[in-house]
Coordinates of C-alpha atoms in Angstrom, one line a residue:
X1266 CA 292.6 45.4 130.6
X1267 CA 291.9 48.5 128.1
X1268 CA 290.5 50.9 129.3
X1269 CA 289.0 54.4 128.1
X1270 CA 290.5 57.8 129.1
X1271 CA 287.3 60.4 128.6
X1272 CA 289.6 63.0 129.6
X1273 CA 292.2 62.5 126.4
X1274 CA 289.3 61.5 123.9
X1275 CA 287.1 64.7 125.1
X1276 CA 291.1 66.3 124.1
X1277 CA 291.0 64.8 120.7
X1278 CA 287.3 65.8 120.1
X1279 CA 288.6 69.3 121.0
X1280 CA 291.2 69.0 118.8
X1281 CA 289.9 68.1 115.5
X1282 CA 287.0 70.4 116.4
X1283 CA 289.0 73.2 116.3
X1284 CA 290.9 72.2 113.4
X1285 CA 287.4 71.9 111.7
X1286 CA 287.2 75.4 113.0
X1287 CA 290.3 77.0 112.0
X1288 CA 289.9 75.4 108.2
X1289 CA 286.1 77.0 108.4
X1290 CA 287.9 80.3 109.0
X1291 CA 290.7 80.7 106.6
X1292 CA 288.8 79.2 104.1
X1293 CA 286.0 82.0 104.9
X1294 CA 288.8 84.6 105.3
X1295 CA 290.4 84.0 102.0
X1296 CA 286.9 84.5 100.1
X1297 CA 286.4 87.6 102.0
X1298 CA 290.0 89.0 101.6
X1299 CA 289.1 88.6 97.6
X1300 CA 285.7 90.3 97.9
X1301 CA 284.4 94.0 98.8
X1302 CA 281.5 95.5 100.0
X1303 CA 279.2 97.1 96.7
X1304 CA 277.4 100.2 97.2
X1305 CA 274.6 99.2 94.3
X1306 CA 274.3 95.2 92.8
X1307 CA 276.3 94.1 90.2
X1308 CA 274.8 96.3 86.6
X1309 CA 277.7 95.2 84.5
X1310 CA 278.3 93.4 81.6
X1311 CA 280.0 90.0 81.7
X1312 CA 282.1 89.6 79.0
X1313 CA 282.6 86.2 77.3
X1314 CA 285.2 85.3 75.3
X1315 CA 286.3 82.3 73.7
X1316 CA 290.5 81.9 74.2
X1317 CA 290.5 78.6 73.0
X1318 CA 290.8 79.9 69.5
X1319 CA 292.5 82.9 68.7
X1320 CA 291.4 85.3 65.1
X1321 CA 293.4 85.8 62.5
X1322 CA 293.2 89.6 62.5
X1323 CA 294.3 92.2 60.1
X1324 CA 295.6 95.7 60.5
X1325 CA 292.3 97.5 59.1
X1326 CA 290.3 95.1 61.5
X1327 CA 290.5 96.7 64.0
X1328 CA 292.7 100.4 63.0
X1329 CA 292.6 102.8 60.2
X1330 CA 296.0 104.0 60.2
X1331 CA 299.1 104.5 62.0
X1332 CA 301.5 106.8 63.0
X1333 CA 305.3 106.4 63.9
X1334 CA 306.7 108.6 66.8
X1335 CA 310.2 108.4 66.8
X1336 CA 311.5 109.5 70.5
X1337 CA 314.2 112.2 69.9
X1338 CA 317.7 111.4 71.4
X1339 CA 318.7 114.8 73.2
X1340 CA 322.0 115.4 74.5
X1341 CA 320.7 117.7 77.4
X1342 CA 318.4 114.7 79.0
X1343 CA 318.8 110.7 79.7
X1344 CA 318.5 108.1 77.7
X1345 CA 315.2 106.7 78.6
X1346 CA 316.1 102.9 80.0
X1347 CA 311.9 101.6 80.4
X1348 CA 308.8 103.3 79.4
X1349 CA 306.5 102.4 82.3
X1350 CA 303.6 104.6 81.5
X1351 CA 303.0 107.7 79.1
X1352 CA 300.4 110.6 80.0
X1353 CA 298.9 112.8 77.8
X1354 CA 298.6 117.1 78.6
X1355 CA 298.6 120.2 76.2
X1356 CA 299.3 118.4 73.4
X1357 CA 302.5 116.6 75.1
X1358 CA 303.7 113.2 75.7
X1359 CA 304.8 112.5 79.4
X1360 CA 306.9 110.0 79.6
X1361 CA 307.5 107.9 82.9
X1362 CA 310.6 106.0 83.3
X1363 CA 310.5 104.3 86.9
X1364 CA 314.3 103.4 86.7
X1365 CA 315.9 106.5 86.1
X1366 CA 313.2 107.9 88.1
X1367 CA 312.1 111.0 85.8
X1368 CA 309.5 112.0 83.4
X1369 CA 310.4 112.8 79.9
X1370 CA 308.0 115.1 78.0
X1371 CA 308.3 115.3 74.2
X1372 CA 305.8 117.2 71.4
X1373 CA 303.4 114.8 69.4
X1374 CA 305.8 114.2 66.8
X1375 CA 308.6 113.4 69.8
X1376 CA 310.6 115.9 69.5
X1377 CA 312.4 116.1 73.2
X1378 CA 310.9 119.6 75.3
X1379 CA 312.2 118.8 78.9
X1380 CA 313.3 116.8 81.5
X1381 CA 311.9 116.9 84.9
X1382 CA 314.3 115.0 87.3
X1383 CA 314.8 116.3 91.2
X1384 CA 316.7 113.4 92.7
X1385 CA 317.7 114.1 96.0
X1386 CA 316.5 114.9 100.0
X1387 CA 315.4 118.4 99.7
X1388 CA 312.7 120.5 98.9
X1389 CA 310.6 119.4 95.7
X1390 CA 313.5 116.5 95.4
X1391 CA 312.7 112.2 96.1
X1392 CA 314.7 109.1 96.3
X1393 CA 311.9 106.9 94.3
X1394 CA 309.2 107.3 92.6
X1395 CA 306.4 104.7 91.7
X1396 CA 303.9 106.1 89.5
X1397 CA 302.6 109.3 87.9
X1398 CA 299.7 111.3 86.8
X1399 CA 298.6 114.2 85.2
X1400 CA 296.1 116.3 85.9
X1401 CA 294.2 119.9 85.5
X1402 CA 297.7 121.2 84.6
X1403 CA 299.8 119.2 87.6
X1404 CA 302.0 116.5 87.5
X1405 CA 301.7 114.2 90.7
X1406 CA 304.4 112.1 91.0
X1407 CA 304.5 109.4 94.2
X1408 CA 306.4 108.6 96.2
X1409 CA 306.2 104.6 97.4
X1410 CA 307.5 106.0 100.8
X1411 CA 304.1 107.8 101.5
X1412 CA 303.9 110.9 99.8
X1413 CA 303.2 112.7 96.5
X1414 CA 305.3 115.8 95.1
X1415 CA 303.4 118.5 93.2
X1416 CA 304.3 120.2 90.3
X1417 CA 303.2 122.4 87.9
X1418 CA 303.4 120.9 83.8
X1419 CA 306.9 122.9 83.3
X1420 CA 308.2 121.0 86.2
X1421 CA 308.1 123.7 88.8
X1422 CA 307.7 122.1 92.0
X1423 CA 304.5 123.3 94.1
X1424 CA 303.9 121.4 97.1
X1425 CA 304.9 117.8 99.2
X1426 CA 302.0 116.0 100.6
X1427 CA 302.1 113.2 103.3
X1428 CA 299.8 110.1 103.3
X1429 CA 298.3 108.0 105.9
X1430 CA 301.2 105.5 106.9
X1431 CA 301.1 102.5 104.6
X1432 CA 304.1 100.3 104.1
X1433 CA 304.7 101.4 101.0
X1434 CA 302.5 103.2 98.1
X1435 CA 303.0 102.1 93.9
X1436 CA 299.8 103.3 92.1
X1437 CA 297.7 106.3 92.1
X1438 CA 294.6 107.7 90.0
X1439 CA 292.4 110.5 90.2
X1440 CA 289.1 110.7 90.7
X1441 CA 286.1 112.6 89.3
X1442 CA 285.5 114.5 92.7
X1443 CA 288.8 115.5 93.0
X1444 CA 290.0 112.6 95.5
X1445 CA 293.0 110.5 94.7
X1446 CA 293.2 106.9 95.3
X1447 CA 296.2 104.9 96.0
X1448 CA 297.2 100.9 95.8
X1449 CA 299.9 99.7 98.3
X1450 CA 301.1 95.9 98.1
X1451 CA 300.2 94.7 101.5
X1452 CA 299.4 91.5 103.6
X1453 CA 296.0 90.7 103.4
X1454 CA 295.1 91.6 106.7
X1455 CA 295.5 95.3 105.8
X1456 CA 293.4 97.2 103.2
X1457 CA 295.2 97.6 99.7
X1458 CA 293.2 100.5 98.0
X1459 CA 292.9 103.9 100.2
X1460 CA 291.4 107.0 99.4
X1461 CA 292.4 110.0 99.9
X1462 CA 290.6 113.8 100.4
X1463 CA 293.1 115.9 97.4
X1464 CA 293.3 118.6 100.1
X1465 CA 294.2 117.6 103.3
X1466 CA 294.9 113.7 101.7
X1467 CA 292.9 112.2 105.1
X1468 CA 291.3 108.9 104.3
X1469 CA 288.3 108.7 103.3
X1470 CA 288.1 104.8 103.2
X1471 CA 290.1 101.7 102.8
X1472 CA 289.3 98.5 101.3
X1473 CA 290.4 95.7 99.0
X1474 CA 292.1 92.8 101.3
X1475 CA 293.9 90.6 99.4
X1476 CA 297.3 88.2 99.2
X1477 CA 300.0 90.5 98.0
X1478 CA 301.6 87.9 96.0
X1479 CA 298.4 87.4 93.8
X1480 CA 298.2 91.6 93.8
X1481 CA 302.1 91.5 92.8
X1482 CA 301.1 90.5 89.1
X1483 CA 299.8 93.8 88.8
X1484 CA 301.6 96.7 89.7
X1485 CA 299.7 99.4 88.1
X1486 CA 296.1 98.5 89.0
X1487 CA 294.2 101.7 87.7
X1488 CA 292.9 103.0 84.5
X1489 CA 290.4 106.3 83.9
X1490 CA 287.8 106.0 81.4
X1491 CA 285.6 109.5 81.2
X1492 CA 286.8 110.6 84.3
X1493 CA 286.4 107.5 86.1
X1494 CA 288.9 105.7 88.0
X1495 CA 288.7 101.6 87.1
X1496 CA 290.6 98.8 89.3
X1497 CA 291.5 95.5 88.2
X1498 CA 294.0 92.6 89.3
X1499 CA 296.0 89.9 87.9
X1500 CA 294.2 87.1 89.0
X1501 CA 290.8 87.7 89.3
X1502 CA 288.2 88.4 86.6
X1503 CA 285.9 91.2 88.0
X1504 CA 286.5 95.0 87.2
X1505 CA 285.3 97.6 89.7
X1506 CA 284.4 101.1 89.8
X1507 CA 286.1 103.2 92.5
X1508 CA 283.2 104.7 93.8
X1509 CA 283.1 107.7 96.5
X1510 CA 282.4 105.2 99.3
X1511 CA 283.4 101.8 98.2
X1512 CA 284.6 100.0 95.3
X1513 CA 281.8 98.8 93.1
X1514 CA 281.5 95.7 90.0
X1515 CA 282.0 97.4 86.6
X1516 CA 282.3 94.4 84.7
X1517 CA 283.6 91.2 84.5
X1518 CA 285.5 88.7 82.2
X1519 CA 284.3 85.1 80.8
X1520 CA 286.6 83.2 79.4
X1521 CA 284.9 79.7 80.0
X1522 CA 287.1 76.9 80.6
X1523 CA 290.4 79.2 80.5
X1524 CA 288.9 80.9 83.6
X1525 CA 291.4 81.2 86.2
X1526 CA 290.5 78.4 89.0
X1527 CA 289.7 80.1 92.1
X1528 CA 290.3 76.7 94.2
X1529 CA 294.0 77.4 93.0
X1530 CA 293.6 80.9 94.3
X1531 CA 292.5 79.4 98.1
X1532 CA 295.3 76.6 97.6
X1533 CA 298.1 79.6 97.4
X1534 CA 296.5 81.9 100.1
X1535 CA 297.0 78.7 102.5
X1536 CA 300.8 78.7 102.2
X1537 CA 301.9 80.8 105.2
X1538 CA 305.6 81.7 103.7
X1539 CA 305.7 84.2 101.4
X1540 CA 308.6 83.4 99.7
X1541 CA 307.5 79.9 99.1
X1542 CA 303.6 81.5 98.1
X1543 CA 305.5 83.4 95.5
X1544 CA 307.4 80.7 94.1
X1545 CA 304.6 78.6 93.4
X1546 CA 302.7 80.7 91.9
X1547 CA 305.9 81.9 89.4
X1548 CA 306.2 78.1 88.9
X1549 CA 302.8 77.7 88.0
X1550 CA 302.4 80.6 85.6
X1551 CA 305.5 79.0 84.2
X1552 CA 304.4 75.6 83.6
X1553 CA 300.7 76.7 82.5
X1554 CA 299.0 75.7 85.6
X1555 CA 298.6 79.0 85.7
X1556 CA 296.9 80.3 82.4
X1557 CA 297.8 83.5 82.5
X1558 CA 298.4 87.2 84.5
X1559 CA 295.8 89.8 83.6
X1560 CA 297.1 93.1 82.6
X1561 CA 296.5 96.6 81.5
X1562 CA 293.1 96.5 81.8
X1563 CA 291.9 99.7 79.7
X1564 CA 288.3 100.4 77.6
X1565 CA 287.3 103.4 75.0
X1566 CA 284.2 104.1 74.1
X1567 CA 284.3 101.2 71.6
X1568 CA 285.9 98.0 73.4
X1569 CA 286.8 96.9 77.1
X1570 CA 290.3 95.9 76.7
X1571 CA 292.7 93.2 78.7
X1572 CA 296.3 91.9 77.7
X1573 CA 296.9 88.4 79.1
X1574 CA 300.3 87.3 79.4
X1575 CA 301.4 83.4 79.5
X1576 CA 304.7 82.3 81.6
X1577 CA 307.2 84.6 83.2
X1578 CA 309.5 86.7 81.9
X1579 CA 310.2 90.1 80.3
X1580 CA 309.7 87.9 76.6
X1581 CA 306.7 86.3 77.6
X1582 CA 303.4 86.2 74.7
X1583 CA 301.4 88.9 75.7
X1584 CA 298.0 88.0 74.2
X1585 CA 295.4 91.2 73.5
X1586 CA 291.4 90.9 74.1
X1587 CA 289.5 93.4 72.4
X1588 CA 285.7 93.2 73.2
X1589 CA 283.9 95.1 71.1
X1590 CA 280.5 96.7 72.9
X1591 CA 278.2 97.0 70.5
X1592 CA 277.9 93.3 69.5
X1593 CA 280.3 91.4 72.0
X1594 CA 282.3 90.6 68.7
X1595 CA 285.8 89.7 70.5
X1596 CA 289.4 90.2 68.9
X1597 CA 292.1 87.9 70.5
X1598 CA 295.7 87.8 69.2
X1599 CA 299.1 88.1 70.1
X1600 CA 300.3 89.9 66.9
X1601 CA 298.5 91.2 63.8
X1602 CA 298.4 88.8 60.5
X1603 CA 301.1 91.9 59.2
X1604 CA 303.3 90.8 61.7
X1605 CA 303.1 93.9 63.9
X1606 CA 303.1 93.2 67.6
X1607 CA 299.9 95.8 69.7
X1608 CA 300.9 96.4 73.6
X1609 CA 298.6 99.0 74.3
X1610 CA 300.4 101.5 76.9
X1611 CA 298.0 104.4 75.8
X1612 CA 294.0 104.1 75.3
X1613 CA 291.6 106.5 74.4
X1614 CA 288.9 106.6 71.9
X1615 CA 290.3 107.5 69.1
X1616 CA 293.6 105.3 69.8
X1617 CA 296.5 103.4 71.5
X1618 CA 300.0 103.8 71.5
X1619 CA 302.4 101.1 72.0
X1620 CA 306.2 101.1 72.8
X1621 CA 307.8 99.9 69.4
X1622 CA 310.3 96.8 69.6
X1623 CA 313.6 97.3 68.0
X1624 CA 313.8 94.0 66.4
X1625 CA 309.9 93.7 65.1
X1626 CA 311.1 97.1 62.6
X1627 CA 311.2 95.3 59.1
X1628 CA 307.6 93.9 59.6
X1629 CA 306.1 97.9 59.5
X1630 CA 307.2 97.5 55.7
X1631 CA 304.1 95.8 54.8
X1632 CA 302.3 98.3 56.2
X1633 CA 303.8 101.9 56.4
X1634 CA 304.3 104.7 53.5
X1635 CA 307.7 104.8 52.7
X1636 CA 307.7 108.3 54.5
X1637 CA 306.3 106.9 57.8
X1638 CA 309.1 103.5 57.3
X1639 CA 312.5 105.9 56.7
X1640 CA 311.9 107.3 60.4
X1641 CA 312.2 103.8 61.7
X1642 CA 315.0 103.0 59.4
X1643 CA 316.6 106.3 61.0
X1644 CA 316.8 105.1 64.7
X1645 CA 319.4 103.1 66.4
X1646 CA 319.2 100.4 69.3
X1647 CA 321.2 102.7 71.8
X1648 CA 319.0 106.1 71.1
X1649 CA 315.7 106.4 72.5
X1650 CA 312.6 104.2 71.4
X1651 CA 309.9 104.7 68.8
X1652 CA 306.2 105.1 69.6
X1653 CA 303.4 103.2 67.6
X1654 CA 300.2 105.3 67.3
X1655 CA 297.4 102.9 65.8
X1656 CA 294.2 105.2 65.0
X1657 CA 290.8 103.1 65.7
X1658 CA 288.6 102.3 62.9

């Protein structure tokens, strides 16, 4: 004779209620982790572009001229082995180079002025550093173990300042009030994006909770535009303002049908190893399931910029969006119809600077003076690199 056990089906109904449940939550939790609280509604542009079909663009397009910067090779100081970032004070180029770790600083025409290197455990001296900034006449360089170093711009160390614990730190900008604020690459369950009082570097507030794999495909989040500290990811399409209290929506990109799918987004947040999280999103930016990483978000007064790079890989296309504010017109390409390859690592209004590639030299032919071309024809693989400055129209 069957017979029916209320006790183990009121169970089961437990069960799959609180499966029900659980699903509800992390599917809630994930949308939050990717979302912040907005001190004013979203006033921003959205910014369409079509990807589908890239222009054919030529070098007076988009520039006027250009200007070759041939880093000088000086036997007192390093090779430099991987320009990460390059800041601009008094008329100098500072150079960061995250391997070594030290800054370089060369005149505008790159001739070498100094080194500033203090590896070490003392006084003014650090094991690692992560990122760099310059500004009102000090450098700031930070420390990913939770600190920054101070010094003056001839390299003259001025102070060590501790930051709240984090597990580790790897970006920094200034801000207009004087305040810093710092990305760390943390579980989602703590905030990424702190900031920071510049005197006594006590939090102000915390925010941005997100999967650190996603936030991993952009390791330098930050960009300044008049003063203004800007935040942007890899994987997600809105720009924010870093605002005194919270983070707030700048802008945002369109691109349609290329958009990245934010169901694939929830589907990788919902794989509880990290490793294996990782791996499958590396194997889908590799086989295109991915579209693409968003990177070096940057504007001018002129155009919001993003490079988008496809697959994985130091080689991988790197595919620049110029969006042109006064009309919307939109500029995507990976190279110019001369040949010449743009990867913005400088922006400002009147131009961008790009690291030059040894092997792309013979296409500047087509469009360099003779003068400008014999410098490049000067340099050699194992010396330092060239610099690219391409003057907006």
């Amino acid at each position: 004779m069957w017979c029916c056990c209320p006790i183990a089906t009121f169970n089961n109904h437990i069960f799959m209620n609180m499966r029900n449940i659980l699903t509800f939550i992390l599917l809630i939790s994930f949308f939050v982790s990717c979302t912040v609280k907005h001190t004013n509604p979203f006033k921003g542009e959205t910014l369409n572009v079509d990807l589908n079909t890239q222009n054919s663009i030529r070098f007076d397009d988009l520039f006027s001229k250009i200007e070759i910067i041939p880093l000088e090779t000086h036997d007192s100081c390093c090779l430099i082995m991987n320009i990460d970032k390059i800041s601009l004070c008094n008329e100098q180029l500072y150079v960061f180079d995250q391997i070594r770790p030290s800054l370089f600083v060369f005149d505008q025409k790159g001739q070498f002025v100094k080194q500033i290197s203090r590896m070490g455990n003392g006084p003014g001296e650090y094991q690692a550093i992560s990122d760099v900034a310059i500004e009102d006449n000090n450098i700031a360089l930070l420390s990913p173990f939770g600190s920054v170093l101070f010094y003056d711009v001839k390299g003259k160390f001025v102070e060590q300042k501790a930051l709240p614990v984090k597990p580790n730190y790897y970006s920094l900008s200034h801000m207009e009030n004087g305040n810093w604020v710092f990305w760390s690459c943390v579980e989602k369950e703590e905030a990424g994006i702190s900031v920071v009082e510049s005197d006594s570097m006590k939090l102000v507030y915390d925010t941005w909770y997100n999967d650190r794999m996603l936030d991993m495909g952009l390791m330098k989040p930050f960009y300044q535009y008049n003063k203004t500290s800007y935040f942007g990811s890899a994987y997600q399409n809105i720009i924010y303002k870093v605002g005194t209290d919270s983070l707030e929506v700048a802008y945002q990109w369109n691109f349609g049908n290329k958009n990245i799918d934010k169901n694939k987004l929830l589907a990788y947040s919902l794989i509880e190893n990290g490793n294996e999280r990782n791996n499958r999103i590396l194997d889908d930016l590799e086989n295109g399931i991915l579209p693409f990483s968003m990177e070096n978000h940057n504007q001018n007064k002129q155009y919001y910029y993003v490079a988008l790079k496809k697959g994985v890989g130091i080689s991988r296309p790197w595919i620049n969006v110029f969006y042109r504010k006064v009309d919307g017109k939109t500029f995507v390409f990976d190279k110019i119809d001369e040949g010449i390859k743009v990867c913005p690592i400088v922006f400002t209004d009147e131009y961008l600077i790009s690291v030059l590639s040894f092997d792309d030299i013979d296409m500047y032919k087509k469009i360099l003076s003779n003068e400008e071309f014999s410098k490049l024809n000067q340099k050699k693989e194992d010396e330092n690199p060239c610099l690219v400055k391409l003057y907006f129209k």
